[in-house]
Amino acid sequence: MSEFSWPVRVYYEDTDAAGMVYHANYLRFMERARTEWLRRKGFEQDQLRDRDGILFAVTRAKVDFLRPALFNQALSVSVCLTRRGRASLEIRQEVRGPGGEVCCRGELKLACLDAVRLRPRPIPERLLAELSDVE
Amino acid sequence: MSEFSWPVRVYYEDTDAAGMVYHANYLRFMERARTEWLRRKGFEQDQLRDRDGILFAVTRAKVDFLRPALFNQALSVSVCLTRRGRASLEIRQEVRGPGGEVCCRGELKLACLDAVRLRPRPIPERLLAELSDVE
Amino acid sequence: MSEFSWPVRVYYEDTDAAGMVYHANYLRFMERARTEWLRRKGFEQDQLRDRDGILFAVTRAKVDFLRPALFNQALSVSVCLTRRGRASLEIRQEVRGPGGEVCCRGELKLACLDAVRLRPRPIPERLLAELSDVE
Amino acid sequence: MSEFSWPVRVYYEDTDAAGMVYHANYLRFMERARTEWLRRKGFEQDQLRDRDGILFAVTRAKVDFLRPALFNQALSVSVCLTRRGRASLEIRQEVRGPGGEVCCRGELKLACLDAVRLRPRPIPERLLAELSDVE
């Protein structure tokens, strides 16, 4: 059972004057990895929005910033589904530095929302099915 | 005839590992000032979008980055309308540092677009009227 | 006992294609408020860095995203110190919408770090003193 | 003679409530491509900063935003060196959409700066040499 992970390079845009990745940007990195994880499973988020009428919104994030990631480093961001609800997902993610050290660890809760009304909606069956037997 | 200007504080989020404001972020500062300039004239952009069905998109930007603005500095961003077309505006903006020195200077062209189809549309008359006799 | 709060306006830069404030950006809003809270107490972060040789880094964030904040809304971001350690602070923050509703709530832990080596350092006494008797 | 280009995916973080890539973010995409172009030539920017003591700062940008790039699109960003000075470079870049259409075109001028004093410095010889015979 292998965990999905996605490479992220640290550019100037990601850093701040303290010389490290700006803390809020780890949440961006994590979302990139979740997007690619869904894509790997066959789900494009623009189609989920336009055809299925849904989007996933982060409703809770618990993030530990453990070590600073630095300019120009090649990071990798993992995605591990830990709970699958009817209308929400829980995902654990780690951002690892070039030597494999964990820079940042997050537990995220995502809600499936109606893309227009931004109200909770059940996750489409074909997506649920794809998520059920993987992790 | 006084020029509109808007204060912007430099936070960590705005800087990069080179210790200065990340160049793309001056464009953000300029947009904040344009938004407040329109608000001062009585136009809220969410209403322009929802009631008038339009939005303004930057179609051209010529920006000179003259001096680095630094973390924690209090900047001011000016807005000067230089040309008013039927469906576009040209605006000159300067980002000045705490001593009044120009850090960044931009000439921007904005197009009035249909908010849904993202196609050019004439600027609403009541907005044009408000823009005509001010600068 | 009044809580510190800081106004934040939602610009296009803060939103995403789902029509709401991009989740990571609430962490930016919260940092703006913390910066202004420290400034109100008389501490400029560039001086803390350059004279005292320290900076504050977020080491943990627990954030609940409760309601979407929308384009052009005028938000307010509160800051409430909940724990003061020798080398760390814990702060609770809320981002409230135009009607006072809580859009986002965060509990943040900040570490005082050596600004160069990015290692833990005690919070300077004069800053500790200022924090002790306020909240 | 093939032009360097680098793939960029549009994530939620890159878009705004108008449904398209936020204009300032094209400058980020362009910098990512320039960074990868230098890396392809054998130059890592953290080493240029730490060993050679230099960094490249954008001093001028002329950008035309021609077509909106949209959420989830796979873009490609080209890099073409158009002028090589002693202490500056001029680069032309295009951001192309999934069908090859140009969404955004930029002409950028970069200055080589001392990484600490942020003052102009000659481009290191070994980098100049690598740039001379390529485009």
Coordinates of C-alpha atoms in Angstrom, one line a residue:
Chain A
M1 CA 0.0 0.0 0.0
S2 CA 1.8 3.1 -1.2
E3 CA 0.9 6.6 -0.1
F4 CA 0.4 9.2 -2.8
S5 CA 2.9 12.0 -2.8
W6 CA 3.4 15.0 -5.0
P7 CA 6.6 17.0 -5.6
V8 CA 6.6 20.7 -4.8
R9 CA 9.5 23.1 -5.4
V10 CA 10.0 26.1 -3.2
Y11 CA 10.2 29.3 -5.2
Y12 CA 10.7 32.9 -4.0
E13 CA 6.9 33.4 -4.1
D14 CA 6.6 30.7 -1.4
T15 CA 9.1 32.2 1.1
D16 CA 9.1 35.2 3.3
A17 CA 11.6 37.6 4.7
A18 CA 12.4 35.2 7.5
G19 CA 14.0 33.1 4.9
M20 CA 11.6 30.1 5.0
V21 CA 8.4 29.0 3.5
Y22 CA 5.6 31.3 4.7
H23 CA 3.4 29.2 7.0
A24 CA 0.1 29.7 5.2
N25 CA 1.7 28.4 2.0
Y26 CA 2.0 24.8 3.3
L27 CA -1.8 24.8 3.0
R28 CA -1.4 25.6 -0.6
F29 CA 1.1 22.8 -1.1
M30 CA -1.2 20.4 0.6
E31 CA -4.1 21.4 -1.7
R32 CA -2.0 20.9 -4.8
A33 CA -1.2 17.4 -3.6
R34 CA -4.9 16.6 -2.9
T35 CA -5.8 17.9 -6.3
E36 CA -3.3 15.7 -8.0
W37 CA -4.3 12.7 -5.8
L38 CA -7.9 13.2 -7.0
R39 CA -6.7 13.6 -10.6
R40 CA -4.7 10.3 -10.2
K41 CA -8.0 8.6 -9.3
G42 CA -9.6 10.1 -12.3
F43 CA -11.4 13.1 -10.9
E44 CA -10.8 16.6 -12.3
Q45 CA -12.0 19.3 -10.0
D46 CA -13.3 21.6 -12.7
Q47 CA -15.5 18.7 -13.9
L48 CA -16.6 17.9 -10.4
R49 CA -17.7 21.5 -10.2
D50 CA -19.2 21.9 -13.7
R51 CA -20.8 18.5 -14.1
D52 CA -21.4 17.3 -10.6
G53 CA -22.0 20.7 -9.2
I54 CA -19.8 20.1 -6.2
L55 CA -16.5 21.4 -4.7
F56 CA -14.5 20.4 -1.7
A57 CA -13.9 23.1 0.9
V58 CA -11.5 22.8 3.8
T59 CA -13.6 23.1 7.0
R60 CA -10.9 22.3 9.5
A61 CA -7.1 22.2 9.5
K62 CA -4.8 21.2 12.2
V63 CA -1.2 21.9 11.1
D64 CA 2.1 21.4 12.9
F65 CA 5.0 23.4 11.5
L66 CA 7.9 21.3 12.6
R67 CA 11.0 22.4 10.6
P68 CA 11.3 25.3 8.2
A69 CA 11.4 24.4 4.5
L70 CA 13.7 26.7 2.7
F71 CA 14.0 28.5 -0.7
N72 CA 14.7 26.2 -3.6
Q73 CA 14.2 23.0 -1.8
A74 CA 12.4 20.1 -3.5
L75 CA 9.7 19.0 -1.2
S76 CA 7.2 16.2 -1.4
V77 CA 3.7 16.3 -0.1
S78 CA 1.8 13.2 0.9
V79 CA -1.9 12.5 0.9
C80 CA -3.5 9.8 3.1
L81 CA -7.3 9.5 3.4
T82 CA -8.1 8.7 7.0
R83 CA -11.9 8.9 7.1
R84 CA -14.6 8.9 4.4
G85 CA -18.0 10.3 5.4
R86 CA -21.1 10.8 3.3
A87 CA -20.3 14.5 2.8
S88 CA -16.8 14.9 4.2
L89 CA -13.3 13.5 4.0
E90 CA -10.5 13.5 6.5
I91 CA -7.0 13.5 5.1
R92 CA -3.6 13.5 6.7
Q93 CA -0.7 15.1 4.9
E94 CA 2.9 15.6 5.4
V95 CA 5.3 18.0 3.7
R96 CA 8.8 16.5 3.7
G97 CA 12.1 18.2 3.0
P98 CA 14.8 17.0 0.6
G99 CA 16.2 14.5 3.1
G100 CA 12.7 13.1 3.9
E101 CA 12.4 15.0 7.2
V102 CA 8.9 16.2 8.0
C103 CA 8.6 19.9 7.8
C104 CA 4.9 20.2 8.2
R105 CA 2.1 17.8 9.1
G106 CA -1.6 18.5 8.7
E107 CA -4.9 16.9 9.4
L108 CA -7.6 18.3 7.2
K109 CA -11.3 17.9 7.1
L110 CA -13.0 18.6 3.8
A111 CA -16.7 19.1 3.2
C112 CA -18.4 18.4 -0.1
L113 CA -20.4 21.5 -1.0
D114 CA -22.8 22.5 -3.6
A115 CA -20.6 24.6 -5.9
V116 CA -23.2 27.4 -6.2
R117 CA -24.9 27.6 -2.8
L118 CA -21.9 26.5 -0.9
R119 CA -24.0 24.1 1.2
P120 CA -23.1 20.6 2.2
R121 CA -23.9 17.9 -0.3
P122 CA -23.3 14.1 -0.4
I123 CA -20.1 13.1 -2.2
P124 CA -21.1 11.7 -5.6
E125 CA -21.3 7.9 -5.5
R126 CA -18.7 7.2 -8.2
L127 CA -16.2 9.3 -6.3
L128 CA -17.0 7.6 -3.0
A129 CA -16.6 4.3 -4.6
E130 CA -13.2 5.2 -5.9
L131 CA -12.1 6.4 -2.4
S132 CA -13.4 3.4 -0.5
D133 CA -11.1 0.7 -1.4
V134 CA -7.9 2.6 -1.9
E135 CA -6.4 3.6 1.4
Chain B
M1 CA -6.6 68.4 -7.5
S2 CA -5.5 65.7 -5.1
E3 CA -4.5 62.2 -6.1
F4 CA -6.1 59.3 -4.3
S5 CA -3.7 57.2 -2.3
W6 CA -4.2 54.2 0.0
P7 CA -2.0 52.9 2.8
V8 CA -0.6 49.4 2.6
R9 CA 1.5 47.8 5.3
V10 CA 4.1 45.2 4.4
Y11 CA 3.5 42.0 6.3
Y12 CA 5.6 38.8 6.1
E13 CA 3.2 37.4 3.6
D14 CA 4.2 40.1 1.1
T15 CA 7.9 39.5 1.3
D16 CA 10.2 36.8 0.0
A17 CA 13.5 35.2 1.1
A18 CA 15.4 38.1 -0.6
G19 CA 14.1 40.2 2.2
M20 CA 11.9 42.5 0.1
V21 CA 8.4 42.7 -1.2
Y22 CA 7.9 40.0 -3.8
H23 CA 7.6 41.7 -7.1
A24 CA 4.2 40.3 -8.1
N25 CA 2.7 41.6 -4.8
Y26 CA 3.0 45.2 -5.9
L27 CA 0.3 44.4 -8.4
R28 CA -1.9 43.2 -5.5
F29 CA -1.2 46.5 -3.6
M30 CA -2.1 48.4 -6.7
E31 CA -5.4 46.6 -7.0
R32 CA -6.2 47.2 -3.4
A33 CA -5.8 51.0 -4.1
R34 CA -7.9 50.9 -7.2
T35 CA -10.6 49.1 -5.3
E36 CA -10.6 51.7 -2.6
W37 CA -10.5 54.5 -5.2
L38 CA -13.7 53.1 -6.8
R39 CA -15.2 52.7 -3.3
R40 CA -14.5 56.3 -2.5
K41 CA -16.4 57.2 -5.7
G42 CA -19.3 55.2 -4.5
F43 CA -18.8 51.9 -6.4
E44 CA -18.5 48.6 -4.7
Q45 CA -17.1 45.9 -6.9
D46 CA -19.3 43.1 -5.7
Q47 CA -22.3 45.2 -6.7
L48 CA -20.8 46.1 -10.0
R49 CA -20.5 42.4 -10.5
D50 CA -23.8 41.3 -9.1
R51 CA -26.1 44.2 -10.2
D52 CA -24.3 45.6 -13.3
G53 CA -22.9 42.2 -14.4
I54 CA -19.4 43.6 -15.0
L55 CA -15.9 43.4 -13.6
F56 CA -12.7 45.1 -14.4
A57 CA -9.8 42.9 -15.5
V58 CA -6.2 44.0 -16.0
T59 CA -5.3 43.6 -19.6
R60 CA -1.9 45.3 -19.6
A61 CA 0.6 46.2 -16.9
K62 CA 3.8 48.0 -17.4
V63 CA 5.6 48.1 -14.0
D64 CA 8.9 49.5 -13.0
F65 CA 10.4 48.1 -9.8
L66 CA 12.6 50.9 -8.7
R67 CA 13.5 50.4 -5.0
P68 CA 12.8 47.4 -2.8
A69 CA 10.1 47.9 -0.3
L70 CA 10.9 46.1 2.9
F71 CA 9.2 44.1 5.7
N72 CA 7.0 46.2 8.0
Q73 CA 7.2 49.4 6.0
A74 CA 4.2 51.6 5.7
L75 CA 3.6 52.2 2.0
S76 CA 1.2 54.3 0.1
V77 CA -0.3 53.5 -3.2
S78 CA -1.6 56.2 -5.5
V79 CA -4.2 56.0 -8.2
C80 CA -4.4 58.4 -11.2
L81 CA -6.8 57.8 -14.0
T82 CA -5.0 58.8 -17.2
R83 CA -7.5 57.6 -19.9
R84 CA -11.1 56.8 -19.9
G85 CA -12.4 54.7 -22.9
R86 CA -15.8 53.3 -23.5
A87 CA -14.8 49.9 -22.2
S88 CA -11.4 50.4 -20.7
L89 CA -9.5 52.6 -18.3
E90 CA -5.9 53.5 -18.1
I91 CA -4.5 54.2 -14.7
R92 CA -1.1 55.2 -13.4
Q93 CA -0.1 54.1 -9.9
E94 CA 2.9 54.6 -7.7
V95 CA 3.9 52.6 -4.6
R96 CA 5.8 54.9 -2.3
G97 CA 7.9 54.0 0.7
P98 CA 7.8 55.5 4.2
G99 CA 10.0 58.5 3.1
G100 CA 7.9 59.2 0.0
E101 CA 10.3 57.5 -2.4
V102 CA 8.8 55.7 -5.3
C103 CA 9.4 51.9 -4.9
C104 CA 7.3 50.9 -7.8
R105 CA 5.5 52.6 -10.7
G106 CA 2.8 51.0 -12.9
E107 CA 0.7 51.9 -15.9
L108 CA -2.3 49.6 -16.0
K109 CA -4.9 49.1 -18.6
L110 CA -8.2 47.7 -17.4
A111 CA -11.0 46.3 -19.5
C112 CA -14.6 46.3 -18.5
L113 CA -15.8 42.7 -18.9
D114 CA -19.1 40.9 -18.7
A115 CA -18.8 39.2 -15.3
V116 CA -20.0 35.8 -16.6
R117 CA -18.8 35.6 -20.2
L118 CA -15.6 37.5 -19.6
R119 CA -16.2 39.5 -22.8
P120 CA -15.7 43.3 -23.2
R121 CA -18.6 45.4 -22.3
P122 CA -19.1 49.2 -22.1
I123 CA -18.5 50.8 -18.8
P124 CA -21.9 51.6 -17.1
E125 CA -22.9 55.2 -17.7
R126 CA -23.2 56.2 -14.1
L127 CA -19.6 54.9 -13.5
L128 CA -18.3 56.7 -16.6
A129 CA -19.9 59.9 -15.4
E130 CA -18.3 59.6 -12.0
L131 CA -14.9 59.1 -13.6
S132 CA -15.1 61.8 -16.2
D133 CA -14.8 64.9 -14.1
V134 CA -12.6 63.8 -11.4
E135 CA -9.0 63.6 -12.6
Chain C
M1 CA -11.3 44.1 29.0
S2 CA -11.6 44.7 25.3
E3 CA -10.2 42.3 22.7
F4 CA -7.9 43.7 20.0
S5 CA -9.3 43.4 16.5
W6 CA -8.1 44.6 13.1
P7 CA -10.1 45.3 10.0
V8 CA -9.4 43.3 6.8
R9 CA -11.0 43.9 3.5
V10 CA -11.5 41.0 1.1
Y11 CA -9.9 41.8 -2.3
Y12 CA -9.9 39.7 -5.5
E13 CA -6.4 38.5 -4.5
D14 CA -7.9 36.8 -1.4
T15 CA -10.6 34.9 -3.1
D16 CA -10.6 31.9 -5.4
A17 CA -12.7 30.5 -8.2
A18 CA -15.1 29.0 -5.7
G19 CA -16.1 32.6 -5.0
M20 CA -14.9 32.8 -1.4
V21 CA -11.8 33.6 0.6
Y22 CA -9.2 30.9 -0.2
H23 CA -8.7 29.0 3.1
A24 CA -5.0 29.5 3.5
N25 CA -5.6 33.3 3.3
Y26 CA -7.3 33.4 6.7
L27 CA -3.9 32.6 8.1
R28 CA -2.6 35.7 6.4
F29 CA -5.4 37.8 7.8
M30 CA -4.7 36.4 11.3
E31 CA -1.0 37.3 11.0
R32 CA -1.9 40.8 9.9
A33 CA -3.9 41.2 13.1
R34 CA -1.2 39.7 15.3
T35 CA 1.3 42.1 13.8
E36 CA -1.0 45.1 14.5
W37 CA -1.6 43.8 18.0
L38 CA 2.1 43.8 18.7
R39 CA 2.5 47.2 17.1
R40 CA -0.3 48.5 19.3
K41 CA 1.7 47.3 22.3
G42 CA 4.7 49.1 21.0
F43 CA 6.6 46.3 19.2
E44 CA 7.6 46.6 15.6
Q45 CA 8.6 43.2 14.2
D46 CA 11.4 44.6 12.0
Q47 CA 13.0 46.0 15.1
L48 CA 12.4 42.8 17.0
R49 CA 14.3 41.1 14.2
D50 CA 17.0 43.6 13.7
R51 CA 17.6 44.8 17.3
D52 CA 16.5 41.8 19.4
G53 CA 17.4 39.2 16.8
I54 CA 14.2 37.3 17.2
L55 CA 11.1 36.5 15.1
F56 CA 7.9 34.7 15.9
A57 CA 7.1 31.6 13.8
V58 CA 3.8 29.8 13.8
T59 CA 4.5 26.2 15.0
R60 CA 0.9 25.0 15.3
A61 CA -2.4 26.2 13.9
K62 CA -5.8 24.7 14.5
V63 CA -8.3 26.4 12.3
D64 CA -12.0 26.0 11.8
F65 CA -13.4 27.4 8.6
L66 CA -17.0 27.9 9.6
R67 CA -18.6 30.2 7.0
P68 CA -17.2 31.4 3.7
A69 CA -16.1 35.0 3.7
L70 CA -16.8 36.6 0.4
F71 CA -15.3 39.1 -2.1
N72 CA -15.4 42.7 -1.0
Q73 CA -16.6 42.0 2.6
A74 CA -15.2 44.0 5.4
L75 CA -14.0 41.5 8.0
S76 CA -12.5 42.0 11.4
V77 CA -9.9 39.8 13.0
S78 CA -9.5 39.4 16.7
V79 CA -6.4 38.6 18.8
C80 CA -6.6 37.1 22.2
L81 CA -3.5 35.9 24.0
T82 CA -4.4 32.7 25.9
R83 CA -1.0 31.5 27.1
R84 CA 2.3 33.1 27.6
G85 CA 5.3 30.8 27.8
R86 CA 9.0 31.6 28.1
A87 CA 9.6 31.1 24.4
S88 CA 6.1 30.7 23.0
L89 CA 2.7 32.2 22.9
E90 CA -0.7 30.8 22.3
I91 CA -3.3 33.0 20.7
R92 CA -6.9 32.6 19.8
Q93 CA -8.2 34.5 16.8
E94 CA -11.5 34.9 15.1
V95 CA -12.3 36.3 11.6
R96 CA -15.7 37.8 11.7
G97 CA -17.9 38.8 8.7
P98 CA -19.7 42.1 8.2
G99 CA -22.6 41.0 10.5
G100 CA -20.3 39.8 13.2
E101 CA -20.7 36.2 12.3
V102 CA -17.6 34.1 12.9
C103 CA -16.2 32.9 9.5
C104 CA -13.0 31.3 10.8
R105 CA -11.6 30.6 14.2
G106 CA -8.0 29.7 14.9
E107 CA -5.8 28.6 17.8
L108 CA -2.2 29.4 17.0
K109 CA 1.0 28.6 18.8
L110 CA 3.9 30.8 18.1
A111 CA 7.6 30.1 18.9
C112 CA 10.1 32.9 19.5
L113 CA 13.1 32.0 17.3
D114 CA 16.5 33.4 16.8
A115 CA 16.1 35.3 13.6
V116 CA 19.2 33.9 11.9
R117 CA 19.5 30.4 13.2
L118 CA 15.8 29.8 13.4
R119 CA 16.2 28.1 16.8
P120 CA 14.0 28.7 19.9
R121 CA 14.9 31.6 22.1
P122 CA 13.3 33.2 25.2
I123 CA 10.9 36.0 24.5
P124 CA 12.7 39.3 25.4
E125 CA 11.8 40.4 28.9
R126 CA 10.4 43.8 27.9
L127 CA 8.0 42.1 25.5
L128 CA 7.0 39.4 28.1
A129 CA 6.3 42.2 30.5
E130 CA 4.0 43.9 28.1
L131 CA 2.1 40.7 27.4
S132 CA 1.7 39.6 31.0
D133 CA -0.8 42.0 32.3
V134 CA -2.9 42.8 29.3
E135 CA -5.2 39.9 28.6
Chain D
M1 CA 16.6 25.9 -31.5
S2 CA 14.0 25.0 -29.0
E3 CA 12.5 27.3 -26.5
F4 CA 12.5 26.3 -22.9
S5 CA 9.1 25.8 -21.4
W6 CA 7.7 24.7 -18.0
P7 CA 4.4 23.2 -17.1
V8 CA 2.2 25.0 -14.6
R9 CA -1.1 23.7 -13.3
V10 CA -3.8 26.2 -12.2
Y11 CA -5.0 25.4 -8.6
Y12 CA -7.6 27.1 -6.6
E13 CA -4.9 29.2 -5.0
D14 CA -4.1 30.8 -8.3
T15 CA -7.6 31.8 -9.2
D16 CA -9.9 34.6 -8.0
A17 CA -13.6 35.1 -7.6
A18 CA -13.8 36.2 -11.2
G19 CA -13.2 32.6 -12.0
M20 CA -9.8 33.0 -13.7
V21 CA -6.1 33.2 -12.8
Y22 CA -5.5 36.3 -10.7
H23 CA -3.4 38.6 -12.9
A24 CA -0.5 39.0 -10.5
N25 CA -0.1 35.2 -10.4
Y26 CA 1.1 35.1 -14.0
L27 CA 4.2 36.8 -12.7
R28 CA 4.7 33.9 -10.3
F29 CA 4.3 31.4 -13.1
M30 CA 6.9 33.2 -15.1
E31 CA 9.3 33.2 -12.3
R32 CA 8.9 29.5 -11.8
A33 CA 9.7 29.0 -15.4
R34 CA 12.8 31.2 -15.2
T35 CA 14.0 29.4 -12.1
E36 CA 13.6 26.0 -13.9
W37 CA 15.3 27.4 -17.0
L38 CA 18.3 28.4 -14.9
R39 CA 18.3 25.1 -13.1
R40 CA 18.3 23.3 -16.5
K41 CA 21.5 25.3 -17.3
G42 CA 23.0 24.1 -14.1
F43 CA 22.4 27.1 -11.8
E44 CA 20.6 26.7 -8.5
Q45 CA 19.4 30.1 -7.2
D46 CA 20.1 29.2 -3.6
Q47 CA 23.7 28.5 -4.5
L48 CA 23.9 31.7 -6.6
R49 CA 22.7 33.5 -3.5
D50 CA 24.8 31.7 -0.9
R51 CA 28.0 31.1 -2.9
D52 CA 28.1 33.8 -5.5
G53 CA 26.3 36.3 -3.3
I54 CA 23.8 37.4 -6.0
L55 CA 20.2 37.2 -6.8
F56 CA 18.1 38.3 -9.7
A57 CA 15.4 40.9 -9.1
V58 CA 12.7 41.9 -11.6
T59 CA 13.2 45.6 -12.4
R60 CA 10.7 45.9 -15.1
A61 CA 7.7 43.9 -16.4
K62 CA 5.6 44.6 -19.4
V63 CA 2.7 42.1 -19.3
D64 CA -0.2 41.6 -21.7
F65 CA -3.1 39.6 -20.3
L66 CA -4.7 38.3 -23.4
R67 CA -7.0 35.5 -22.5
P68 CA -8.1 34.3 -19.1
A69 CA -6.5 31.1 -17.9
L70 CA -9.0 29.0 -15.9
F71 CA -9.1 26.8 -12.9
N72 CA -7.5 23.4 -13.4
Q73 CA -6.0 24.1 -16.8
A74 CA -2.6 22.8 -17.6
L75 CA -0.5 25.8 -18.8
S76 CA 3.0 26.0 -20.2
V77 CA 5.3 28.9 -19.6
S78 CA 8.1 29.7 -22.0
V79 CA 11.4 31.4 -21.4
C80 CA 13.4 33.2 -24.1
L81 CA 16.5 35.3 -23.4
T82 CA 16.4 38.4 -25.6
R83 CA 19.2 40.4 -24.2
R84 CA 22.2 39.7 -22.0
G85 CA 23.9 42.7 -20.3
R86 CA 26.7 42.8 -17.9
A87 CA 24.4 43.1 -14.9
S88 CA 21.0 42.5 -16.4
L89 CA 19.0 40.2 -18.5
E90 CA 15.9 40.7 -20.7
I91 CA 13.6 37.8 -21.1
R92 CA 10.4 37.2 -23.1
Q93 CA 7.9 34.8 -21.7
E94 CA 4.5 33.4 -22.7
V95 CA 1.9 31.6 -20.7
R96 CA 0.0 29.3 -23.0
G97 CA -3.3 27.5 -22.3
P98 CA -4.1 23.9 -22.9
G99 CA -4.7 24.4 -26.7
G100 CA -1.5 26.4 -27.1
E101 CA -3.2 29.8 -27.1
V102 CA -1.3 32.6 -25.5
C103 CA -3.0 33.7 -22.3
C104 CA -0.3 36.1 -21.2
R105 CA 2.8 37.5 -22.6
G106 CA 5.6 39.3 -20.7
E107 CA 8.8 41.1 -21.3
L108 CA 10.9 41.2 -18.1
K109 CA 14.1 42.9 -17.2
L110 CA 16.1 41.3 -14.4
A111 CA 18.9 42.9 -12.5
C112 CA 21.7 41.0 -10.9
L113 CA 21.9 42.3 -7.3
D114 CA 24.2 41.7 -4.4
A115 CA 22.1 39.4 -2.3
V116 CA 22.8 41.3 0.9
R117 CA 23.0 45.0 -0.1
L118 CA 20.5 44.6 -2.9
R119 CA 22.8 46.7 -5.2
P120 CA 23.6 46.0 -8.9
R121 CA 26.4 43.5 -9.5
P122 CA 27.9 42.0 -12.6
I123 CA 26.5 38.6 -13.5
P124 CA 29.1 35.9 -12.6
E125 CA 31.2 35.0 -15.6
R126 CA 30.4 31.3 -15.6
L127 CA 26.7 32.2 -15.7
L128 CA 27.2 34.7 -18.5
A129 CA 29.1 32.1 -20.5
E130 CA 26.3 29.7 -20.1
L131 CA 23.7 32.2 -21.3
S132 CA 25.7 33.5 -24.2
D133 CA 25.4 30.7 -26.7
V134 CA 22.1 29.3 -26.0
E135 CA 19.4 31.5 -27.3

